[in-house]
PDB file of C-alpha atoms in Angstrom:
ATOM      1  CA  UNK A 135      98.599-238.782 122.407  1.00  0.00           C
ATOM      2  CA  UNK A 136      95.353-237.132 121.604  1.00  0.00           C
ATOM      3  CA  UNK A 137      94.022-236.927 125.139  1.00  0.00           C
ATOM      4  CA  UNK A 138      91.958-233.777 125.911  1.00  0.00           C
ATOM      5  CA  UNK A 139      93.036-231.728 122.933  1.00  0.00           C
ATOM      6  CA  UNK A 140      90.741-228.874 121.891  1.00  0.00           C
ATOM      7  CA  UNK A 141      88.379-229.858 119.172  1.00  0.00           C
ATOM      8  CA  UNK A 142      89.786-227.425 116.513  1.00  0.00           C
ATOM      9  CA  UNK A 143      93.209-228.941 116.986  1.00  0.00           C
ATOM     10  CA  UNK A 144      92.056-232.513 116.839  1.00  0.00           C
ATOM     11  CA  UNK A 145      89.854-231.916 113.787  1.00  0.00           C
ATOM     12  CA  UNK A 146      92.420-229.918 111.791  1.00  0.00           C
ATOM     13  CA  UNK A 147      93.808-232.829 109.994  1.00  0.00           C
ATOM     14  CA  UNK A 148      97.340-232.035 111.075  1.00  0.00           C
ATOM     15  CA  UNK A 149      99.195-234.688 113.036  1.00  0.00           C
ATOM     16  CA  UNK A 150      98.968-233.765 116.692  1.00  0.00           C
ATOM     17  CA  UNK A 151     100.879-235.052 119.687  1.00  0.00           C
ATOM     18  CA  UNK A 152     100.828-233.875 123.232  1.00  0.00           C
ATOM     19  CA  UNK A 153     104.143-233.347 124.930  1.00  0.00           C
ATOM     20  CA  UNK A 154     104.774-235.813 127.761  1.00  0.00           C
ATOM     21  CA  UNK A 155     106.918-233.278 129.706  1.00  0.00           C
ATOM     22  CA  UNK A 156     106.422-229.743 128.416  1.00  0.00           C
ATOM     23  CA  UNK A 157     108.621-228.256 131.078  1.00  0.00           C
ATOM     24  CA  UNK A 158     111.588-230.360 129.962  1.00  0.00           C
ATOM     25  CA  UNK A 159     110.835-229.503 126.393  1.00  0.00           C
ATOM     26  CA  UNK A 160     110.854-225.797 127.114  1.00  0.00           C
ATOM     27  CA  UNK A 161     114.130-226.042 129.009  1.00  0.00           C
ATOM     28  CA  UNK A 162     115.741-228.073 126.156  1.00  0.00           C
ATOM     29  CA  UNK A 163     114.426-225.491 123.619  1.00  0.00           C
ATOM     30  CA  UNK A 164     115.826-222.588 125.683  1.00  0.00           C
ATOM     31  CA  UNK A 165     119.353-224.010 125.503  1.00  0.00           C
ATOM     32  CA  UNK A 166     119.026-224.811 121.784  1.00  0.00           C
ATOM     33  CA  UNK A 167     117.685-221.381 120.903  1.00  0.00           C
ATOM     34  CA  UNK A 168     120.062-219.456 123.144  1.00  0.00           C
ATOM     35  CA  UNK A 169     123.044-221.197 121.472  1.00  0.00           C
ATOM     36  CA  UNK A 170     121.796-220.875 117.905  1.00  0.00           C
ATOM     37  CA  UNK A 171     120.741-217.235 118.253  1.00  0.00           C
ATOM     38  CA  UNK A 172     124.084-216.409 119.878  1.00  0.00           C
ATOM     39  CA  UNK A 173     126.046-218.075 117.061  1.00  0.00           C
ATOM     40  CA  UNK A 174     123.924-216.275 114.486  1.00  0.00           C
ATOM     41  CA  UNK A 175     124.300-212.936 116.174  1.00  0.00           C
ATOM     42  CA  UNK A 176     128.083-213.323 116.026  1.00  0.00           C
ATOM     43  CA  UNK A 177     127.834-213.464 112.167  1.00  0.00           C
ATOM     44  CA  UNK A 178     125.186-210.664 111.933  1.00  0.00           C
ATOM     45  CA  UNK A 179     122.438-213.114 111.269  1.00  0.00           C
ATOM     46  CA  UNK A 180     124.023-214.556 108.183  1.00  0.00           C
ATOM     47  CA  UNK A 181     123.043-218.237 108.398  1.00  0.00           C
ATOM     48  CA  UNK A 182     124.916-219.068 105.183  1.00  0.00           C
ATOM     49  CA  UNK A 183     128.110-217.560 106.540  1.00  0.00           C
ATOM     50  CA  UNK A 184     127.737-219.611 109.725  1.00  0.00           C
ATOM     51  CA  UNK A 185     126.936-222.753 107.709  1.00  0.00           C
ATOM     52  CA  UNK A 186     130.116-222.319 105.552  1.00  0.00           C
ATOM     53  CA  UNK A 187     132.283-222.243 108.687  1.00  0.00           C
ATOM     54  CA  UNK A 188     132.663-225.876 109.750  1.00  0.00           C
ATOM     55  CA  UNK A 189     134.713-225.044 112.878  1.00  0.00           C
ATOM     56  CA  UNK A 190     132.075-222.528 114.037  1.00  0.00           C
ATOM     57  CA  UNK A 191     129.229-224.995 113.591  1.00  0.00           C
ATOM     58  CA  UNK A 192     131.224-227.707 115.347  1.00  0.00           C
ATOM     59  CA  UNK A 193     131.706-225.285 118.321  1.00  0.00           C
ATOM     60  CA  UNK A 194     127.934-224.544 118.229  1.00  0.00           C
ATOM     61  CA  UNK A 195     127.169-228.286 118.279  1.00  0.00           C
ATOM     62  CA  UNK A 196     129.574-228.769 121.187  1.00  0.00           C
ATOM     63  CA  UNK A 197     128.098-225.816 123.085  1.00  0.00           C
ATOM     64  CA  UNK A 198     124.614-227.224 122.705  1.00  0.00           C
ATOM     65  CA  UNK A 199     125.722-230.683 123.754  1.00  0.00           C
ATOM     66  CA  UNK A 200     127.471-229.157 126.760  1.00  0.00           C
ATOM     67  CA  UNK A 201     124.335-227.308 127.813  1.00  0.00           C
ATOM     68  CA  UNK A 202     122.072-230.332 127.298  1.00  0.00           C
ATOM     69  CA  UNK A 203     124.429-232.496 129.286  1.00  0.00           C
ATOM     70  CA  UNK A 204     124.426-229.975 132.167  1.00  0.00           C
ATOM     71  CA  UNK A 205     120.605-229.888 131.957  1.00  0.00           C
ATOM     72  CA  UNK A 206     120.350-233.647 132.024  1.00  0.00           C
ATOM     73  CA  UNK A 207     122.680-233.697 135.065  1.00  0.00           C
ATOM     74  CA  UNK A 208     120.188-231.553 136.821  1.00  0.00           C
ATOM     75  CA  UNK A 209     117.594-234.290 136.284  1.00  0.00           C
ATOM     76  CA  UNK A 210     115.796-232.783 133.290  1.00  0.00           C
ATOM     77  CA  UNK A 211     115.164-235.222 130.450  1.00  0.00           C
ATOM     78  CA  UNK A 212     116.274-233.892 127.084  1.00  0.00           C
ATOM     79  CA  UNK A 213     113.192-233.712 124.831  1.00  0.00           C
ATOM     80  CA  UNK A 214     112.139-234.011 122.067  1.00  0.00           C
ATOM     81  CA  UNK A 215     114.056-237.232 121.316  1.00  0.00           C
ATOM     82  CA  UNK A 216     115.304-235.841 117.992  1.00  0.00           C
ATOM     83  CA  UNK A 217     117.339-233.155 119.729  1.00  0.00           C
ATOM     84  CA  UNK A 218     118.690-235.640 122.247  1.00  0.00           C
ATOM     85  CA  UNK A 219     119.755-237.901 119.453  1.00  0.00           C
ATOM     86  CA  UNK A 220     121.417-235.345 117.185  1.00  0.00           C
ATOM     87  CA  UNK A 221     123.230-233.537 119.991  1.00  0.00           C
ATOM     88  CA  UNK A 222     124.022-236.272 122.468  1.00  0.00           C
ATOM     89  CA  UNK A 223     124.149-239.541 120.607  1.00  0.00           C
ATOM     90  CA  UNK A 224     125.374-238.811 117.122  1.00  0.00           C
ATOM     91  CA  UNK A 225     129.057-238.292 116.493  1.00  0.00           C
ATOM     92  CA  UNK A 226     130.181-234.650 116.443  1.00  0.00           C
ATOM     93  CA  UNK A 227     131.146-234.831 112.815  1.00  0.00           C
ATOM     94  CA  UNK A 228     127.617-236.033 111.893  1.00  0.00           C
ATOM     95  CA  UNK A 229     125.807-233.384 113.972  1.00  0.00           C
ATOM     96  CA  UNK A 230     128.106-230.709 112.543  1.00  0.00           C
ATOM     97  CA  UNK A 231     127.331-231.746 109.021  1.00  0.00           C
ATOM     98  CA  UNK A 232     123.616-231.949 109.711  1.00  0.00           C
ATOM     99  CA  UNK A 233     123.526-228.440 111.175  1.00  0.00           C
ATOM    100  CA  UNK A 234     125.671-226.949 108.441  1.00  0.00           C
ATOM    101  CA  UNK A 235     123.078-228.254 105.977  1.00  0.00           C
ATOM    102  CA  UNK A 236     120.149-227.007 108.053  1.00  0.00           C
ATOM    103  CA  UNK A 237     121.676-223.501 108.566  1.00  0.00           C
ATOM    104  CA  UNK A 238     122.375-223.151 104.811  1.00  0.00           C
ATOM    105  CA  UNK A 239     118.734-224.091 104.014  1.00  0.00           C
ATOM    106  CA  UNK A 240     115.298-222.793 104.973  1.00  0.00           C
ATOM    107  CA  UNK A 241     115.652-223.663 108.687  1.00  0.00           C
ATOM    108  CA  UNK A 242     118.613-221.361 109.001  1.00  0.00           C
ATOM    109  CA  UNK A 243     117.823-218.611 106.488  1.00  0.00           C
ATOM    110  CA  UNK A 244     114.031-218.337 106.971  1.00  0.00           C
ATOM    111  CA  UNK A 245     113.436-219.502 110.549  1.00  0.00           C
ATOM    112  CA  UNK A 246     116.502-219.166 112.793  1.00  0.00           C
ATOM    113  CA  UNK A 247     118.360-216.103 111.395  1.00  0.00           C
ATOM    114  CA  UNK A 248     115.500-213.628 111.111  1.00  0.00           C
ATOM    115  CA  UNK A 249     114.355-214.365 114.653  1.00  0.00           C
ATOM    116  CA  UNK A 250     117.963-214.163 115.955  1.00  0.00           C
ATOM    117  CA  UNK A 251     118.426-210.683 114.487  1.00  0.00           C
ATOM    118  CA  UNK A 252     115.027-209.397 115.574  1.00  0.00           C
ATOM    119  CA  UNK A 253     115.696-210.541 119.161  1.00  0.00           C
ATOM    120  CA  UNK A 254     119.425-209.934 119.452  1.00  0.00           C
ATOM    121  CA  UNK A 255     119.112-206.964 121.828  1.00  0.00           C
ATOM    122  CA  UNK A 256     115.865-207.866 123.582  1.00  0.00           C
ATOM    123  CA  UNK A 257     115.057-211.598 123.965  1.00  0.00           C
ATOM    124  CA  UNK A 258     118.545-212.965 123.502  1.00  0.00           C
ATOM    125  CA  UNK A 259     120.270-211.486 126.573  1.00  0.00           C
ATOM    126  CA  UNK A 260     117.239-212.395 128.751  1.00  0.00           C
ATOM    127  CA  UNK A 261     117.295-215.936 127.317  1.00  0.00           C
ATOM    128  CA  UNK A 262     121.055-216.265 127.969  1.00  0.00           C
ATOM    129  CA  UNK A 263     120.453-215.103 131.576  1.00  0.00           C
ATOM    130  CA  UNK A 264     117.601-217.626 131.996  1.00  0.00           C
ATOM    131  CA  UNK A 265     119.733-220.447 130.616  1.00  0.00           C
ATOM    132  CA  UNK A 266     122.470-219.656 133.170  1.00  0.00           C
ATOM    133  CA  UNK A 267     119.924-219.819 135.949  1.00  0.00           C
ATOM    134  CA  UNK A 268     118.428-222.996 134.488  1.00  0.00           C
ATOM    135  CA  UNK A 269     121.895-224.636 134.485  1.00  0.00           C
ATOM    136  CA  UNK A 270     122.487-223.569 138.097  1.00  0.00           C
ATOM    137  CA  UNK A 271     126.090-222.638 137.780  1.00  0.00           C
ATOM    138  CA  UNK A 272     127.191-225.715 135.826  1.00  0.00           C
ATOM    139  CA  UNK A 273     130.493-225.230 134.060  1.00  0.00           C
ATOM    140  CA  UNK A 274     129.566-224.622 130.406  1.00  0.00           C
ATOM    141  CA  UNK A 275     132.569-222.822 128.906  1.00  0.00           C
ATOM    142  CA  UNK A 276     131.633-223.401 125.252  1.00  0.00           C
ATOM    143  CA  UNK A 277     128.177-222.070 125.799  1.00  0.00           C
ATOM    144  CA  UNK A 278     129.506-219.111 127.684  1.00  0.00           C
ATOM    145  CA  UNK A 279     131.944-218.332 124.866  1.00  0.00           C
ATOM    146  CA  UNK A 280     129.022-218.282 122.456  1.00  0.00           C
ATOM    147  CA  UNK A 281     127.005-215.976 124.670  1.00  0.00           C
ATOM    148  CA  UNK A 282     129.950-213.610 125.094  1.00  0.00           C
ATOM    149  CA  UNK A 283     130.662-213.480 121.401  1.00  0.00           C
ATOM    150  CA  UNK A 284     127.068-212.530 120.549  1.00  0.00           C
ATOM    151  CA  UNK A 285     127.355-209.145 122.261  1.00  0.00           C
TER     152      UNK A 285
END
């Protein structure tokens, strides 16, 4: 959708889409980032160490799935579709393998891990708090275990 985008964005040559439900996207993102930052904080930001631990990545995938399911049960659509598909539709083994690969590569080592470590004592506790409020007291034991382990 290109409706009403600022001229510099539309003329940049980059593919541009407008989010249909930005609020839902931000809520989905909050759960994803809170879980991944928590898991990375537990291993001192070492994305490769996390990627090499299949059981830990599986628990991470299950925690995100649990959070997204609770969010969906509160009437929030999970968006973007790629996150909905990888965390809620794909088999756990597939999502685990996918995220192990991503964590070992540039996404994990250059994008997620540096941010996780820079915000571990500032943004992360606030984000975890906001996710708890967002989920309105829903039972999310896996997500809570991740949050607790990150401290």
